[in-house]
Coordinates of C-alpha atoms and ligand atoms in Angstrom, one line a residue:
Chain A
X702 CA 84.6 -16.2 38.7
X703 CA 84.7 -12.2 38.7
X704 CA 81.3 -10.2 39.1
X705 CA 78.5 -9.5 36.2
X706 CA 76.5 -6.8 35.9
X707 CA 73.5 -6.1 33.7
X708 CA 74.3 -2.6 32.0
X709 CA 71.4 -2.0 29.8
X710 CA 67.8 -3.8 28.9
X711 CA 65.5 -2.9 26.0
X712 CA 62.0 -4.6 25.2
X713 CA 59.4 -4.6 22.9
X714 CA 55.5 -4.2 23.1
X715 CA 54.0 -7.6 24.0
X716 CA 51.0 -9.0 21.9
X717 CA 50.1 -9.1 18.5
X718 CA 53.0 -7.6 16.0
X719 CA 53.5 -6.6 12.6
X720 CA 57.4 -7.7 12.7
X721 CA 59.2 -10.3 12.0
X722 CA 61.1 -11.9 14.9
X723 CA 64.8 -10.7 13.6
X724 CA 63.1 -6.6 13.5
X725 CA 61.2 -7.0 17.2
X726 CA 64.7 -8.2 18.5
X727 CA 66.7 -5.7 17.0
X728 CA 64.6 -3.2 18.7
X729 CA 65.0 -4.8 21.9
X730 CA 68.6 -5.1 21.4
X731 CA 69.3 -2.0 20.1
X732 CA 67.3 -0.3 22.8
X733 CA 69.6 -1.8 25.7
X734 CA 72.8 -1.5 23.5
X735 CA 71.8 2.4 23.9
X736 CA 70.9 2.2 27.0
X737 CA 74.3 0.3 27.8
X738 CA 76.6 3.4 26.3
X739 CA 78.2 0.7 24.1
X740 CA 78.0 0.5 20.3
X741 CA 76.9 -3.2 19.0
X742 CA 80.7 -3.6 17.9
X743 CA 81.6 -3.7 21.9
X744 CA 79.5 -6.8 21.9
X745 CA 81.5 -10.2 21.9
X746 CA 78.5 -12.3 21.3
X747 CA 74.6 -13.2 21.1
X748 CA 72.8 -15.9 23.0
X749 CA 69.2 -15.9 21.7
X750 CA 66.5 -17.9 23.2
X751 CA 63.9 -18.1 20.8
X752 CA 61.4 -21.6 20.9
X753 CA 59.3 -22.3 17.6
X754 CA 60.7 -19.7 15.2
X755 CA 61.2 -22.7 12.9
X756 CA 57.5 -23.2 12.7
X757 CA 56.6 -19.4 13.2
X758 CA 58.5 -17.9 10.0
X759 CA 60.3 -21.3 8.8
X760 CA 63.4 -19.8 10.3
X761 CA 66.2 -21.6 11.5
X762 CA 69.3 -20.5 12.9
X763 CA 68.1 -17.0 13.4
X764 CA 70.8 -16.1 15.5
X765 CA 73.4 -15.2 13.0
X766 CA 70.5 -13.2 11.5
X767 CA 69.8 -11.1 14.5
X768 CA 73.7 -10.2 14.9
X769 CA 73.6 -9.3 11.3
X770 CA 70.6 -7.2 11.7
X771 CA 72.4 -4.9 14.5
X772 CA 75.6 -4.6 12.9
X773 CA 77.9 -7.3 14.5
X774 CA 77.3 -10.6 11.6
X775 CA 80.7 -11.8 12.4
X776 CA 80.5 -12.4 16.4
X777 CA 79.5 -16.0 17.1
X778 CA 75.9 -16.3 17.8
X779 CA 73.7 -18.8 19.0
X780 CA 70.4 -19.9 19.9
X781 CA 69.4 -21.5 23.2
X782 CA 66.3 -23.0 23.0
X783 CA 64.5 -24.4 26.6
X784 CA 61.0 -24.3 25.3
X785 CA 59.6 -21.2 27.7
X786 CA 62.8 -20.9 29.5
X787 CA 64.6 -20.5 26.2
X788 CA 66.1 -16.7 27.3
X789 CA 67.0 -17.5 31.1
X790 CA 69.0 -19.9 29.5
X791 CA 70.8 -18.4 27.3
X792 CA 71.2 -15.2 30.1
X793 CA 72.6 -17.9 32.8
X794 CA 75.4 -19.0 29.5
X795 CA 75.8 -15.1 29.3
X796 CA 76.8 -14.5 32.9
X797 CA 78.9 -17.4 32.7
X798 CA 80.8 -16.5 30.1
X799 CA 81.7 -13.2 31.2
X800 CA 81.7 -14.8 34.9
X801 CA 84.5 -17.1 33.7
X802 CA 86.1 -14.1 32.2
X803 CA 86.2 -15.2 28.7
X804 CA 84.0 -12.5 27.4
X805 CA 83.9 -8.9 28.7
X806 CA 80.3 -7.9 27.0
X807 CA 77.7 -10.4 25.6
X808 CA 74.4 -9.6 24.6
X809 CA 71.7 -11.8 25.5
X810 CA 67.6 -12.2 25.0
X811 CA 64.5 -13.7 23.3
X812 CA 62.4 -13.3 20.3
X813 CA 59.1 -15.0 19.4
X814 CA 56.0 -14.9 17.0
X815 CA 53.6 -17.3 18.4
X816 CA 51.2 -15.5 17.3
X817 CA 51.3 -16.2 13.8
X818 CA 50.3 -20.4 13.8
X819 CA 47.3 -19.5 14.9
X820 CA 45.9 -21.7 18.2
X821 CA 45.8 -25.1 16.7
X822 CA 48.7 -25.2 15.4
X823 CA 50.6 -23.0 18.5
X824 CA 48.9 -25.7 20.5
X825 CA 50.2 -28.2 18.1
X826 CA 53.8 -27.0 18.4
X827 CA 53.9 -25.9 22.4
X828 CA 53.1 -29.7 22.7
X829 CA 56.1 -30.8 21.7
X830 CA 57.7 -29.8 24.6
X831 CA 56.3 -33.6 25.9
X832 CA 57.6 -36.5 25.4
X833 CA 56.4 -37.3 22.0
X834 CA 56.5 -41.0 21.5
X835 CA 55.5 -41.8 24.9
X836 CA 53.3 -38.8 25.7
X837 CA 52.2 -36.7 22.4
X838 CA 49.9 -39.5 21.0
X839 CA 48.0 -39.2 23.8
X840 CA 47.4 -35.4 22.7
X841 CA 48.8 -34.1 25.9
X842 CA 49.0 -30.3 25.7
X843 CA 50.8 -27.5 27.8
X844 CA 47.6 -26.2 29.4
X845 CA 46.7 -30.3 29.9
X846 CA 49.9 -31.0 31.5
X847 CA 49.2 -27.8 34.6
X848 CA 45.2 -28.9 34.6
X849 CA 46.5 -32.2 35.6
X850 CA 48.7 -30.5 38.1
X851 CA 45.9 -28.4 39.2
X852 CA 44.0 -32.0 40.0
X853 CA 47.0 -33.6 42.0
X854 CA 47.5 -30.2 44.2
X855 CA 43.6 -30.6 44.9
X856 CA 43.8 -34.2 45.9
X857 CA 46.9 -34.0 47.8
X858 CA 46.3 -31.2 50.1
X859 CA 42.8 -31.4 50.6
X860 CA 41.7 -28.2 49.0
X861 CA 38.0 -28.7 47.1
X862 CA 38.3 -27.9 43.4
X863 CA 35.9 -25.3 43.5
X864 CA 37.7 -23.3 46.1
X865 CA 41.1 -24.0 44.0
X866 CA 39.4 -22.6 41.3
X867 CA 38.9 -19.6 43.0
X868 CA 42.2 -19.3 44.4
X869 CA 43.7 -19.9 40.9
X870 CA 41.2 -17.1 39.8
X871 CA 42.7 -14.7 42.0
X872 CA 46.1 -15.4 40.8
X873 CA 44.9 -14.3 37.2
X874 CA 43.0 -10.6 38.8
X875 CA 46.3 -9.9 40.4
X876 CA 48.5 -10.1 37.3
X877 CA 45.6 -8.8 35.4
X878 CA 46.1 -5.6 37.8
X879 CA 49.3 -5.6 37.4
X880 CA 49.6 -5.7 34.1
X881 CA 47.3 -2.1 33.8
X882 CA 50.2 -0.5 35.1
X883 CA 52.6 -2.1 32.3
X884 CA 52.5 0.0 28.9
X885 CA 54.1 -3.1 27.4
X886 CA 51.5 -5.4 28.5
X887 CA 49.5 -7.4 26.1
X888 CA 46.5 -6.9 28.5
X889 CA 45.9 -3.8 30.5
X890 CA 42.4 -4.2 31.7
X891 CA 41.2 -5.5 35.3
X892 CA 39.4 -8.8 35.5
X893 CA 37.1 -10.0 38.1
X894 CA 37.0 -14.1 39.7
X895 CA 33.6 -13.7 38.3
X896 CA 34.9 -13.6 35.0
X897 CA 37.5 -16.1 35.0
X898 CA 35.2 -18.5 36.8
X899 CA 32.6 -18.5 33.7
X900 CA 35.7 -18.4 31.2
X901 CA 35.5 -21.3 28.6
X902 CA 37.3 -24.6 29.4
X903 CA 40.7 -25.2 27.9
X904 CA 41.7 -28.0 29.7
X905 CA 40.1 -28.7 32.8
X906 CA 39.9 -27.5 35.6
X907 CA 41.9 -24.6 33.3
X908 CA 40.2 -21.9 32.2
X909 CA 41.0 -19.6 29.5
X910 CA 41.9 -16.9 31.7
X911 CA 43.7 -19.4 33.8
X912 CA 46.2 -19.5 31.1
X913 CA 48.4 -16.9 29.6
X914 CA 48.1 -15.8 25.9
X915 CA 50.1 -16.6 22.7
X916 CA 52.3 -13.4 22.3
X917 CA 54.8 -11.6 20.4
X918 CA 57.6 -9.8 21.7
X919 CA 61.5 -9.6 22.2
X920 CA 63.5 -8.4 24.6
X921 CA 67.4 -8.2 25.1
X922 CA 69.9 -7.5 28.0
X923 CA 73.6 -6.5 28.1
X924 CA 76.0 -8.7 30.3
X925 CA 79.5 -6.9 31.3
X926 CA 82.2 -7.5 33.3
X927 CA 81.9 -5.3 36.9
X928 CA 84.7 -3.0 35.3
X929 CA 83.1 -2.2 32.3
X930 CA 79.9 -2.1 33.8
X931 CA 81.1 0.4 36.3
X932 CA 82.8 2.7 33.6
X933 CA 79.3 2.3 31.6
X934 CA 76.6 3.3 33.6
X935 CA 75.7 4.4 37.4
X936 CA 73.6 1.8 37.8
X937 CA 74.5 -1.2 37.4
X938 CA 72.5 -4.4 38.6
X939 CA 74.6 -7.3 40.0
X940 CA 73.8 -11.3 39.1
X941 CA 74.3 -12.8 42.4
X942 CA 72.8 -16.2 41.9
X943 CA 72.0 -18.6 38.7
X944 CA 70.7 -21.6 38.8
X945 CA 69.2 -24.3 36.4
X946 CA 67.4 -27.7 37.0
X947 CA 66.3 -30.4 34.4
X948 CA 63.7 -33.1 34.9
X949 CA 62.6 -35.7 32.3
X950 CA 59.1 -36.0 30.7
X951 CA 56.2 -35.9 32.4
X952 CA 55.6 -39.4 33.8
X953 CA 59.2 -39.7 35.2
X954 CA 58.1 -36.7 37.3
X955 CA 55.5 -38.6 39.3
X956 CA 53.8 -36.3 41.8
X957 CA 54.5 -33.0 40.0
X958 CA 53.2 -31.1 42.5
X959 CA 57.1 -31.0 43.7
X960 CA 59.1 -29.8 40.5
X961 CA 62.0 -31.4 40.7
X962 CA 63.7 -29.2 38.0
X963 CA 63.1 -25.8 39.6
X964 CA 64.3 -27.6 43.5
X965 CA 67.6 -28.3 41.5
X966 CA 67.7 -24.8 40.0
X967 CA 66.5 -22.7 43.0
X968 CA 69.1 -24.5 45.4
X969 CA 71.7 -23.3 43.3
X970 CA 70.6 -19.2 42.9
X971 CA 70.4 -19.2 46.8
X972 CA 73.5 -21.2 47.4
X973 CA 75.6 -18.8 45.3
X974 CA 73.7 -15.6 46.0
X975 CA 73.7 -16.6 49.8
X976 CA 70.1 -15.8 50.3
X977 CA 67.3 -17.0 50.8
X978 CA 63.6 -16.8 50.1
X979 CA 62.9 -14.3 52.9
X980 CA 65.3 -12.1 51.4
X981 CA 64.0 -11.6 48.0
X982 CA 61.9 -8.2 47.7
X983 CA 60.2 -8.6 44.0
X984 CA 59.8 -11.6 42.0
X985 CA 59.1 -12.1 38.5
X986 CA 58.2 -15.9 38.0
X987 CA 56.7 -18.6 35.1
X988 CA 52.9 -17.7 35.6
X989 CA 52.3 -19.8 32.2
X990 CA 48.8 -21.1 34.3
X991 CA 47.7 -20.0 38.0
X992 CA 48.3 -23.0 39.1
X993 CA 52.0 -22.6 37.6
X994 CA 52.4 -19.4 40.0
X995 CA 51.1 -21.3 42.8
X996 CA 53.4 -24.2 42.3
X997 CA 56.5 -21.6 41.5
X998 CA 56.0 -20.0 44.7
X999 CA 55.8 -23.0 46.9
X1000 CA 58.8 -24.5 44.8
X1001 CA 60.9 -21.0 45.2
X1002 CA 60.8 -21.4 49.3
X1003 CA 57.7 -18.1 49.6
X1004 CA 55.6 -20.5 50.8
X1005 CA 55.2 -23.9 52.2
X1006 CA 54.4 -26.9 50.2
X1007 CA 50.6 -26.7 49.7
X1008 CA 50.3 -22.9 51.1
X1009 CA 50.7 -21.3 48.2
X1010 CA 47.2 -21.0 47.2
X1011 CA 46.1 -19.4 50.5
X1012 CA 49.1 -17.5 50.0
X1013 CA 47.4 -15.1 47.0
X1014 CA 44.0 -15.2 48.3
X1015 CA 45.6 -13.5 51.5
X1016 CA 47.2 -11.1 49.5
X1017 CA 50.6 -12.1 50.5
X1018 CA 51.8 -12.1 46.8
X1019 CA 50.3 -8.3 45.5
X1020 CA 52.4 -5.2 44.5
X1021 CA 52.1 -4.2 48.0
X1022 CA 51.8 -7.9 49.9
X1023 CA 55.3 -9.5 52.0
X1024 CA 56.4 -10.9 48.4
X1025 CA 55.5 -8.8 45.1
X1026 CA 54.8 -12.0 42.1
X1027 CA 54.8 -10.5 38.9
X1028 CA 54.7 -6.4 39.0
X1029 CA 54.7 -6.8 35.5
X1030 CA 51.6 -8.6 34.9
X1031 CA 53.5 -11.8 34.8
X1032 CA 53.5 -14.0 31.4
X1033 CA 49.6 -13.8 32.2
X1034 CA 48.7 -10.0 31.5
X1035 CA 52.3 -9.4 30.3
X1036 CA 52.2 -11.4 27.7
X1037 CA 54.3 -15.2 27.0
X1038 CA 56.4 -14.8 23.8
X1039 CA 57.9 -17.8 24.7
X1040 CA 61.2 -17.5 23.3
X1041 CA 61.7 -13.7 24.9
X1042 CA 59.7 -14.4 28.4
X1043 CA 62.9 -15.1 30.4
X1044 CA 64.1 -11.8 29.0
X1045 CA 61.3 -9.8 29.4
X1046 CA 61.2 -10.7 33.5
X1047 CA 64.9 -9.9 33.5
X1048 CA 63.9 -6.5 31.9
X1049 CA 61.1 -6.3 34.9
X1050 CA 63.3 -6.9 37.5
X1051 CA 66.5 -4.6 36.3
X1052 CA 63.9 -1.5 36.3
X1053 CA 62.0 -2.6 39.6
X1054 CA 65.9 -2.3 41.1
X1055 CA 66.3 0.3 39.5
X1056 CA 63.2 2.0 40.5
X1057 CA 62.2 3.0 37.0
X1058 CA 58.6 1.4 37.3
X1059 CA 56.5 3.9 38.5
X1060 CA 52.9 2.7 39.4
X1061 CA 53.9 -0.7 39.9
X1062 CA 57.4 0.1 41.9
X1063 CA 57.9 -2.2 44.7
X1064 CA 59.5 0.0 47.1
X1065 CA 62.8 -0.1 48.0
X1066 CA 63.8 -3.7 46.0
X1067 CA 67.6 -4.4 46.5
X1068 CA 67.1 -7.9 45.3
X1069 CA 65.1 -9.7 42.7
X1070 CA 64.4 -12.6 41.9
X1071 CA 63.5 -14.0 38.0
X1072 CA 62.8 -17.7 37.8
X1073 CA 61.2 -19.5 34.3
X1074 CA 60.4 -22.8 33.7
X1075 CA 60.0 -24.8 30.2
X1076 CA 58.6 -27.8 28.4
X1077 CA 56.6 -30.1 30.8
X1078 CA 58.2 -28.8 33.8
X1079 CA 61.5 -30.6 32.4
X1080 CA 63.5 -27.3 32.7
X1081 CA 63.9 -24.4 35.0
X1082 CA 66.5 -21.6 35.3
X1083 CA 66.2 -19.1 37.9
X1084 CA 68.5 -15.8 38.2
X1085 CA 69.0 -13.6 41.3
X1086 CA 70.0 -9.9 40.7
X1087 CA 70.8 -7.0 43.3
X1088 CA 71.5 -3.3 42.8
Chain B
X282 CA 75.4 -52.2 24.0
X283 CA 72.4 -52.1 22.4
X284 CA 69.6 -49.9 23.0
X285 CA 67.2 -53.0 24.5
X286 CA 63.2 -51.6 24.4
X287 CA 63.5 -49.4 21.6
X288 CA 60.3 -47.1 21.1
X289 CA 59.5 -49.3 17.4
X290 CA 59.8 -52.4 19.7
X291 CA 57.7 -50.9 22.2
X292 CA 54.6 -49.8 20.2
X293 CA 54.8 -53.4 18.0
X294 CA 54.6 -54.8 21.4
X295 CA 51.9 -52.8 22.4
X296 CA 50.1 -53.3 18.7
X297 CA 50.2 -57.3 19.4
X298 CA 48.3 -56.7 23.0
X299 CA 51.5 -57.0 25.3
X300 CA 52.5 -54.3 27.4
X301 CA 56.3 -54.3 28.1
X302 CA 58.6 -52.5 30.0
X303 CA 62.5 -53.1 31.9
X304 CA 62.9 -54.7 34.9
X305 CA 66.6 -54.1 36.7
X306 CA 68.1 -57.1 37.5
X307 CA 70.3 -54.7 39.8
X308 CA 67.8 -53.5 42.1
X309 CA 64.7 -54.7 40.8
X310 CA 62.9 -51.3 39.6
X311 CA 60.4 -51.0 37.1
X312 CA 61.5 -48.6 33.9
X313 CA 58.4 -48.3 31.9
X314 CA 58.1 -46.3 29.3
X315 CA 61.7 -47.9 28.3
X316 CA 65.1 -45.7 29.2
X317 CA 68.7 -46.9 28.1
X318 CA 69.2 -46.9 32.5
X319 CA 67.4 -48.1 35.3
X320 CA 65.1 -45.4 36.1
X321 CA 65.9 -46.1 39.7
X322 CA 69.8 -46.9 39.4
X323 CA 70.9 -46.1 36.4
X324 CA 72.1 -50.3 35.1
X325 CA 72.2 -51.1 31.7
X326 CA 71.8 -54.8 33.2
X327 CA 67.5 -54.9 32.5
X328 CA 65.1 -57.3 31.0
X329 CA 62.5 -56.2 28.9
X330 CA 59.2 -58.2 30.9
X331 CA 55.6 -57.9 29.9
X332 CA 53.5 -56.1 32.5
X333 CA 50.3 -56.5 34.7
X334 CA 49.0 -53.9 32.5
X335 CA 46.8 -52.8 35.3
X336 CA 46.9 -49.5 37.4
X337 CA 45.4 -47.1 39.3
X338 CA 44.6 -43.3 38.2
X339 CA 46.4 -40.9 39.9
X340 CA 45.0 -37.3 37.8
X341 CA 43.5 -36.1 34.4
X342 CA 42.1 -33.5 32.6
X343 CA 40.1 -33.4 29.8
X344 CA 41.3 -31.8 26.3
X345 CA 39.1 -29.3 25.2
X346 CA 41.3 -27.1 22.8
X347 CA 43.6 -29.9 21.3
X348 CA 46.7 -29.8 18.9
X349 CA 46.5 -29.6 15.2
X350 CA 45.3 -33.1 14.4
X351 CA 43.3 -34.1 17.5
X352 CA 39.8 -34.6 18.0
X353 CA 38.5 -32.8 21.3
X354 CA 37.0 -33.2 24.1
X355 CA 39.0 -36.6 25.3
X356 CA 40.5 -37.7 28.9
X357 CA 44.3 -37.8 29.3
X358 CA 45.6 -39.4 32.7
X359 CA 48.3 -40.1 34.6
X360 CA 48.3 -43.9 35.7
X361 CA 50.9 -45.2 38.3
X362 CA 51.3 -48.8 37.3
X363 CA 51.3 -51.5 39.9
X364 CA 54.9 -52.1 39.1
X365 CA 55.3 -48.2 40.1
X366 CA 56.3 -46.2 37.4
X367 CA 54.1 -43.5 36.1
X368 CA 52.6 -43.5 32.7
X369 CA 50.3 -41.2 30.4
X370 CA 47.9 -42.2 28.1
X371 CA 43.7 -41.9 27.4
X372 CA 40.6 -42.9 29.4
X373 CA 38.9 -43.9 26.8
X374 CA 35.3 -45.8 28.2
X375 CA 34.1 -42.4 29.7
X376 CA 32.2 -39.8 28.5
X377 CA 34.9 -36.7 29.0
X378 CA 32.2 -34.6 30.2
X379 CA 31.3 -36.9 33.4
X380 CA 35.3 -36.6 34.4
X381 CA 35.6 -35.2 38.0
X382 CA 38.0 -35.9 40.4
X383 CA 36.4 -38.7 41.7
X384 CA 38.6 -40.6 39.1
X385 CA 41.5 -39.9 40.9
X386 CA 42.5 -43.6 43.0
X387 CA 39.8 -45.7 40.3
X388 CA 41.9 -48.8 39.1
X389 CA 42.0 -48.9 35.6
X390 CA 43.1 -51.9 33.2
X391 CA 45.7 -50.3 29.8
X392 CA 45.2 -51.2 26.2
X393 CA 46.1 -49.1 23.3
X394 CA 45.0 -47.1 20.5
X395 CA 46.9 -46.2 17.4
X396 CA 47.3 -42.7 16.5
X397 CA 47.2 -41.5 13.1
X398 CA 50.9 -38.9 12.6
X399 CA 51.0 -35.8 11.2
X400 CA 54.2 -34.5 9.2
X401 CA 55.7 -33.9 11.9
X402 CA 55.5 -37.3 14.0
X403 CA 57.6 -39.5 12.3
X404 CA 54.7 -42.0 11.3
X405 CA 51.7 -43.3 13.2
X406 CA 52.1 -44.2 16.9
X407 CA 50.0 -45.6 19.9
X408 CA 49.0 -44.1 22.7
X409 CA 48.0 -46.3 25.9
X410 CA 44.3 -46.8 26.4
X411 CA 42.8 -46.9 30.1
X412 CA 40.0 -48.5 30.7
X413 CA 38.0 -48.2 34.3
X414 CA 37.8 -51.7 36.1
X415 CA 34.5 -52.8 37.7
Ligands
LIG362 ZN1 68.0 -50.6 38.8

């Protein structure tokens, strides 16, 4: 296995778009295909997460498409799909093909149009990420599966719903701040506990600003060998770690407190990258729910089993707290294009190394951490970068 | 060999009022819903047995912005059997809006419900039914 390095990101504006899926990721990819000091004929292939573009546009097999829209129609091209985790998936297969040294440059990312089906149908859709003989008659949906989660964390450690709630409310205000300092934010406005306390109820105890929004959005990343990425730009941000974790549906879980997937996964990025928890200065991670950050950073080693909620209403978890979550504004304030969300927290944490983020610049990040998780907890791949 | 509990087999099962799942005649676990392996060892070598049908409620939430298709507000629950496993299904003898955590540890007794498919469910199905005890 030789080094990787990312060489160049591009992403579009999160939230409600005009363009089709193929158009927002040729922006994307074109954007970090600049940025890379390649042209899209250097490019040996595309790995495309995208999650519901079937049901979005009625498009299949989109991958070939996207390649074709960017010049290159004749490089194989494929789609990865991990419901939410769809482009961390297809970025781990990206460093591991150049890793193994079969590729020199692959393009990777995600594209989505959730948006577009409209919430019943979105919700429709997103739910078949369960089980669906044994689970989706019950009309289990995604926001069901963390409010339940929500309930066990409660009961298990002790901690009354109502202060939960309130701790899950601050997780929302912190990406929500966060996310005024991101232009490509689908939100950029501050919002109080207050407010997400007297939210409606999506699924309970979830409220809707407990949960992130259907979004739009692509975003793309170029993988290169540490030669070529060395003769292509000046700075160049190392993979150190990959990991990935499955888990079957729901009810094989048991107490999903513990996610079993992202334990598997996270083992892995640490072993390889041979660091640990304390040593990871940002962290962009699957905020699909508050209660989903909470659980991610107990399950990522920030925090002891059951901590985690204290954890963010002590501030340990801010731009400027011990462990940054989400400078972006997470896939809360950020936006949750489902099928580009890996991508997009790449994107976050190649710039935050980089020290291109301005306001929300955690200072001095050498390593960063990405870490998404899909379906009903029954996938999770994590990355680990370092400049 | 032969896939044993297939889910068809399953639900008709479950439509004639018998809950079944597949007991390991390796180590003895419980796989319920049905698997090709052991949950707990991964043998082929299980019988398909008809359970206790009884449980005991271990979270829930109630549905308040539901799929395409579904009805809200309504209870779904997670119910570890007393043979172990884990399984998801309705609680459907409460009023969703008096749900509160105080569920969670009530013993419940399982039934079913069929559930009318959409085009994209492959026909109608069932869903297990809870029901609180006492
Ligand atoms: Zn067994």
């Amino acid at each position: 296995m030789r080094e990787v390095a990312v060489v160049g990101v591009g992403m579009t504006q999160f939230g409600m778009s005009e363009k089709t899926q193929i158009e927002m990721f040729s922006e994307a990819a074109m954007d970090a295909i600049t940025e890379s000091n390649i042209e899209p004929r250097d490019i040996q292939a595309l790995f495309l997460g995208n999650g519901l573009g079937d049901f979005e546009e009625g498009q299949m097999n989109m991958a070939p498409m996207c390649a074709a829209d960017i010049g290159i129609p004749n490089v194989p091209a494929t789609r990865f799909e991990g419901a939410c985790a769809s482009a961390t998936v297809a970025m781990r297969n990206a460093y591991l093909w150049v890793a193994s040294g079969f590729y020199d440059i692959v393009l990777a990312g995600g594209t989505e149009k959730a948006m577009a089906m409209g919430t019943p149908m979105a919700t429709r859709t997103f739910a078949m990420g369960s089980d669906s003989r044994y689970e989706g008659f019950a009309g289990i949906t995604f926001p069901g599966a963390f409010g339940m989660a929500a309930h066990l964390y409660s009961k298990k450690y002790g901690i009354p719903l109502q202060k939960l709630k309130e701790q899950m409310a601050m997780v929302a205000v912190k990406n929500h701040k966060n996310g005024v300092l991101n232009p490509k934010a689908q939100f950029r406005k501050e919002i109080t506990v207050e407010k997400v306390l007297s939210g409606i109820v999506i699924a309970d105890p979830l409220q809707l600003l407990d949960c992130c929004p259907f979004s739009d959005g692509a975003s793309a990343l170029v993988f290169a060998s540490v030669d070529k990425a060395k003769e292509l730009t000046k700075k160049p941000i190392y993979i150190a770690g990959v990991g990935q974790g499955s888990a079957g549906p729901l009810y094989t879980q048991k107490d999903f407190t513990r996610i079993k997937a992202r334990e598997t996964a996270v083992k892995q990025s640490y072993m390889q990258a041979g660091v640990g928890p304390k040593d990871i200065d940002v962290c962009e991670l699957h905020d699909c729910f508050t209660i989903a950050e909470i659980l991610a950073t107990e399950g990522l080693g920030f925090f002891e089993f059951g901590k985690g909620s204290q954890a963010v209403e002590e501030g340990k978890t801010s731009l400027n707290g011990e462990i940054p979550i989400n400078p972006s504004g997470g896939l809360k304030a950020k936006g949750h294009p489902i099928g580009a969300t890996g991508a997009a927290q790449a994107y976050e944490i190649v710039k935050q190394l980089r020290e291109e983020c301005g306001e929300r610049q955690v200072k001095g990040a050498k390593i960063g951490m990405i870490d998404t998780l899909g379906g009903d907890l029954a996938t999770v791949c994590n990355m680990i970068f370092r400049r | 060999m032969e896939y044993k509990l297939t889910y068809n087999k399953y639900k008709e099962a479950l439509m004639s009022d018998k809950f079944c799942g597949l007991k390991c005649n390796k180590c003895g676990g419980y796989t319920v819903p049905p698997k090709k392996v052991c949950m707990e060892c991964a043998s082929e070598d299980m019988d398909i047995v008809e359970l206790s049908a009884r449980g005991e409620i271990k979270t829930y939430t109630v549905i308040r912005v539901p799929p395409e298709g579904f009805d809200a507000p309504y209870i779904v629950s997670m119910v570890e059997l007393d043979e172990g496993p884990w399984v998801m299904g309705n609680i459907v003898d409460l009023d969703p809006d008096k749900a509160t955590m105080d569920l969670i540890g009530k013993r419940v007794s399982i039934g079913h419900k069929v559930v009318k498919g959409d085009k994209f469910s492959a026909g109608d199905g069932v869903a297990l039914a809870f029901k609180l005890e006492g």
